[in-house]
Coordinates of C-alpha atoms in Angstrom, one line a residue:
Chain A
G1 CA -2.0 -13.3 -16.1
Q2 CA -3.6 -9.9 -15.7
N3 CA -4.6 -7.1 -18.1
I4 CA -5.7 -3.8 -16.5
D5 CA -7.0 -0.8 -18.4
Q6 CA -7.6 2.7 -17.1
P7 CA -7.6 6.1 -18.8
T8 CA -4.2 7.8 -19.2
E9 CA -5.3 11.3 -18.3
M10 CA -8.3 13.2 -16.9
T11 CA -9.0 16.8 -16.1
A12 CA -11.6 18.1 -13.6
T13 CA -12.5 21.3 -11.8
E14 CA -11.9 22.1 -8.2
G15 CA -15.0 21.2 -6.1
A16 CA -16.4 18.9 -8.7
I17 CA -16.8 15.1 -8.8
V18 CA -14.7 12.8 -10.9
Q19 CA -14.9 9.0 -11.6
I20 CA -11.9 7.1 -12.7
N21 CA -12.7 3.7 -14.3
C22 CA -10.6 0.5 -14.3
T23 CA -11.4 -2.7 -16.2
Y24 CA -9.5 -5.9 -15.8
Q25 CA -9.2 -9.4 -17.1
T26 CA -7.6 -11.8 -14.8
S27 CA -6.9 -15.5 -14.4
G28 CA -7.4 -15.2 -10.7
F29 CA -8.9 -12.5 -8.5
N30 CA -8.3 -11.8 -4.8
G31 CA -9.1 -8.1 -4.5
L32 CA -8.7 -4.7 -6.1
F33 CA -6.8 -1.8 -4.7
W34 CA -6.6 1.9 -5.6
Y35 CA -3.5 3.9 -4.8
Q36 CA -2.7 7.6 -5.2
Q37 CA 0.8 8.7 -6.3
H38 CA 2.0 12.3 -6.4
A39 CA 4.9 13.0 -8.7
G40 CA 8.2 11.8 -7.3
E41 CA 6.5 10.2 -4.3
A42 CA 5.5 6.7 -3.1
P43 CA 2.1 5.3 -3.9
T44 CA -0.2 5.6 -1.0
F45 CA -3.2 3.3 -0.3
L46 CA -6.7 4.7 -0.9
S47 CA -9.1 1.8 -1.0
Y48 CA -9.6 -2.0 -1.2
N49 CA -12.6 -4.0 -2.6
V50 CA -12.9 -7.7 -2.6
L51 CA -16.7 -8.0 -2.7
D52 CA -19.1 -6.4 -5.1
G53 CA -20.4 -3.0 -4.2
L54 CA -19.4 0.4 -3.0
E55 CA -16.8 1.2 -0.3
E56 CA -16.9 4.8 1.0
K57 CA -14.1 6.6 2.9
G58 CA -14.6 10.3 3.3
R59 CA -14.3 12.1 -0.1
F60 CA -13.2 8.8 -1.8
S61 CA -15.4 5.9 -2.8
S62 CA -14.5 2.8 -4.7
F63 CA -16.9 0.4 -6.5
L64 CA -16.3 -3.2 -7.7
S65 CA -18.2 -5.5 -10.0
R66 CA -16.4 -8.8 -10.2
S67 CA -18.7 -10.2 -12.9
K68 CA -18.0 -7.3 -15.2
G69 CA -14.3 -7.0 -14.3
Y70 CA -14.9 -3.4 -13.5
S71 CA -14.1 -0.9 -10.8
Y72 CA -14.2 2.9 -10.4
L73 CA -12.8 5.4 -7.9
L74 CA -15.0 8.3 -7.2
L75 CA -13.5 11.5 -5.8
K76 CA -15.9 14.2 -4.5
E77 CA -15.3 17.9 -3.6
L78 CA -12.1 17.9 -5.6
Q79 CA -9.2 19.8 -4.2
M80 CA -6.1 21.0 -6.0
K81 CA -4.0 18.6 -3.9
D82 CA -5.9 15.7 -5.5
S83 CA -3.9 16.3 -8.7
A84 CA -1.9 13.0 -8.9
S85 CA -1.8 9.6 -10.6
Y86 CA -4.4 7.1 -9.5
L87 CA -3.3 3.5 -9.8
C88 CA -5.7 0.5 -10.1
A89 CA -4.1 -2.7 -8.9
V90 CA -5.5 -6.3 -8.9
R91 CA -4.4 -9.0 -6.5
G92 CA -4.1 -12.6 -7.7
G93 CA -3.4 -14.2 -11.0
G94 CA 0.2 -14.9 -10.3
R95 CA 1.6 -18.4 -10.5
I96 CA 0.6 -20.0 -7.3
L97 CA 3.4 -22.6 -7.5
T98 CA 6.0 -19.8 -7.5
G99 CA 4.3 -18.0 -4.6
G100 CA 2.4 -15.5 -6.8
G101 CA -1.1 -16.2 -5.6
N102 CA -1.4 -12.8 -4.0
K103 CA 0.7 -10.9 -6.5
L104 CA -0.4 -7.2 -7.0
T105 CA -0.5 -6.1 -10.7
F106 CA -0.8 -2.4 -11.3
G107 CA -2.4 -0.6 -14.2
T108 CA -0.5 2.3 -15.9
G109 CA -2.3 4.9 -13.7
T110 CA -4.6 7.8 -14.5
Q111 CA -3.0 11.2 -14.3
L112 CA -5.7 13.5 -12.8
K113 CA -5.3 17.2 -13.1
V114 CA -7.5 19.4 -11.0
E115 CA -8.0 22.9 -12.3
L116 CA -9.5 26.1 -10.8
Chain B
E1 CA 6.1 5.3 13.3
A2 CA 8.6 5.4 10.5
G3 CA 7.5 4.3 7.1
V4 CA 9.5 2.3 4.6
V5 CA 13.0 3.8 4.2
Q6 CA 15.0 3.6 1.0
S7 CA 18.4 4.9 0.1
P8 CA 19.8 6.4 -1.9
R9 CA 16.9 8.6 -3.2
Y10 CA 18.8 9.3 -6.5
K11 CA 21.6 7.5 -8.2
I12 CA 23.3 8.4 -11.5
I13 CA 25.8 5.9 -13.0
E14 CA 27.4 5.0 -16.3
K15 CA 26.3 1.9 -18.1
K16 CA 28.1 -1.3 -17.2
Q17 CA 28.7 -0.1 -13.6
P18 CA 27.2 -1.9 -10.6
V19 CA 24.6 -0.3 -8.4
A20 CA 22.8 -1.3 -5.1
F21 CA 19.7 -0.1 -3.4
W22 CA 18.8 -0.5 0.2
C23 CA 15.4 -0.8 1.9
N24 CA 14.4 -0.9 5.5
P25 CA 10.7 -2.0 5.9
I26 CA 8.2 -1.0 8.5
S27 CA 9.1 -2.8 11.8
G28 CA 7.3 -6.1 12.1
H29 CA 6.4 -6.4 8.5
N30 CA 7.4 -9.9 7.3
T31 CA 6.7 -9.4 3.6
L32 CA 9.0 -7.2 1.5
Y33 CA 8.6 -6.3 -2.2
W34 CA 10.9 -4.7 -4.8
Y35 CA 9.1 -3.0 -7.7
L36 CA 10.3 -1.3 -10.8
Q37 CA 8.4 1.7 -12.1
N38 CA 9.0 3.3 -15.5
L39 CA 7.8 6.8 -16.2
G40 CA 4.1 6.9 -16.9
Q41 CA 3.7 3.2 -15.9
G42 CA 2.5 1.4 -12.8
P43 CA 4.9 -0.5 -10.5
E44 CA 5.9 -3.9 -11.7
L45 CA 6.9 -6.6 -9.1
L46 CA 10.5 -7.8 -9.3
I47 CA 10.7 -10.0 -6.2
R48 CA 8.8 -10.7 -3.0
Y49 CA 10.3 -11.9 0.3
E50 CA 8.5 -13.7 3.2
N51 CA 11.0 -13.1 6.0
E52 CA 14.3 -14.0 4.5
E53 CA 12.9 -16.3 1.8
A54 CA 12.4 -15.1 -1.8
V55 CA 9.0 -16.6 -2.5
D56 CA 8.3 -15.0 -5.9
D57 CA 11.2 -13.9 -8.0
S58 CA 9.7 -14.9 -11.4
Q59 CA 9.9 -11.3 -12.7
L60 CA 13.5 -10.7 -11.6
P61 CA 16.0 -10.6 -14.5
K62 CA 18.5 -13.0 -12.9
D63 CA 21.3 -12.5 -15.3
R64 CA 22.0 -9.0 -13.9
F65 CA 19.7 -8.5 -11.0
S66 CA 20.1 -10.0 -7.5
A67 CA 18.5 -9.3 -4.1
E68 CA 18.9 -10.4 -0.6
R69 CA 17.2 -10.1 2.8
L70 CA 19.7 -12.0 5.0
K71 CA 18.1 -11.4 8.4
G72 CA 14.6 -11.0 7.3
V73 CA 14.5 -7.3 7.9
D74 CA 16.6 -5.0 5.6
S75 CA 17.0 -5.8 1.9
T76 CA 19.3 -4.9 -0.9
L77 CA 18.7 -5.0 -4.6
K78 CA 21.7 -5.0 -6.9
I79 CA 22.2 -4.6 -10.6
Q80 CA 25.5 -5.6 -12.2
P81 CA 26.2 -4.5 -14.8
A82 CA 23.6 -1.7 -15.3
E83 CA 22.2 -1.1 -18.8
L84 CA 20.6 2.1 -20.2
G85 CA 17.2 0.5 -20.0
D86 CA 17.5 0.0 -16.3
S87 CA 16.8 3.7 -15.8
A88 CA 13.6 3.8 -13.6
V89 CA 12.4 4.2 -10.1
Y90 CA 12.9 1.2 -7.8
L91 CA 10.3 1.0 -5.1
C92 CA 10.4 -1.0 -2.0
A93 CA 7.2 -2.0 -0.2
S94 CA 6.4 -4.0 2.9
S95 CA 3.3 -5.5 4.5
L96 CA 2.5 -7.6 7.6
G97 CA 1.7 -10.6 5.4
D98 CA 1.3 -11.1 1.7
S99 CA -2.5 -10.6 1.9
D100 CA -2.2 -7.3 3.8
E101 CA -2.0 -3.7 2.6
Q102 CA 1.4 -2.8 1.1
F103 CA 3.2 0.4 2.2
F104 CA 5.6 1.9 -0.2
G105 CA 8.9 3.7 0.3
P106 CA 9.8 6.9 -1.6
G107 CA 11.8 4.9 -4.2
T108 CA 15.3 5.3 -5.7
R109 CA 15.4 7.0 -9.0
L110 CA 18.2 5.4 -11.1
T111 CA 19.6 7.1 -14.2
V112 CA 22.0 5.1 -16.3
L113 CA 24.1 7.2 -18.8

């Protein structure tokens, strides 16, 4: 199975940088995803890491350390519209015999509030 | 290109009543997922389809929940009878294959009174 931990809430200032951490314990690992979800809307894909290191995409970067079971999402030049929930999700660890080898397990999400 | 479409967006029913949700995935996506999301929680997988075959339904409460994807495109998720604890957002997602990025629909917010 999977166990995923991320902070419940964070607050940051417009224009600043924020780092959202995610730790996981898993019986199988096949990649880590970050999704953004605004209130009342669908989760939208932000980033994907399967190898150790940093993936950069514009104002968003995501880091993975498989040996430490650790990832973070880095948001630069924060904007008010970045206020949302950020979901860490780990793929793998499901029961392979029942087709769950690529199952995506989500954390509870980190609610980010960006203030002026 | 249209994204994942779900209907209805909102549904309010009394307990013990049946309810059904509909999902139309992105065209060409073979894999379809149904998730349940409670307030303040991440989505939890209920069932995954590869074309018309349910390949992972281990998390689906089969005593009251059922799902189908008869022609390998649209899917319906049904609850009969609904209980108070079923109040949640039901998300549908699709992907080209089960190892590809998942695209989520807007969800159906169910309230059971």
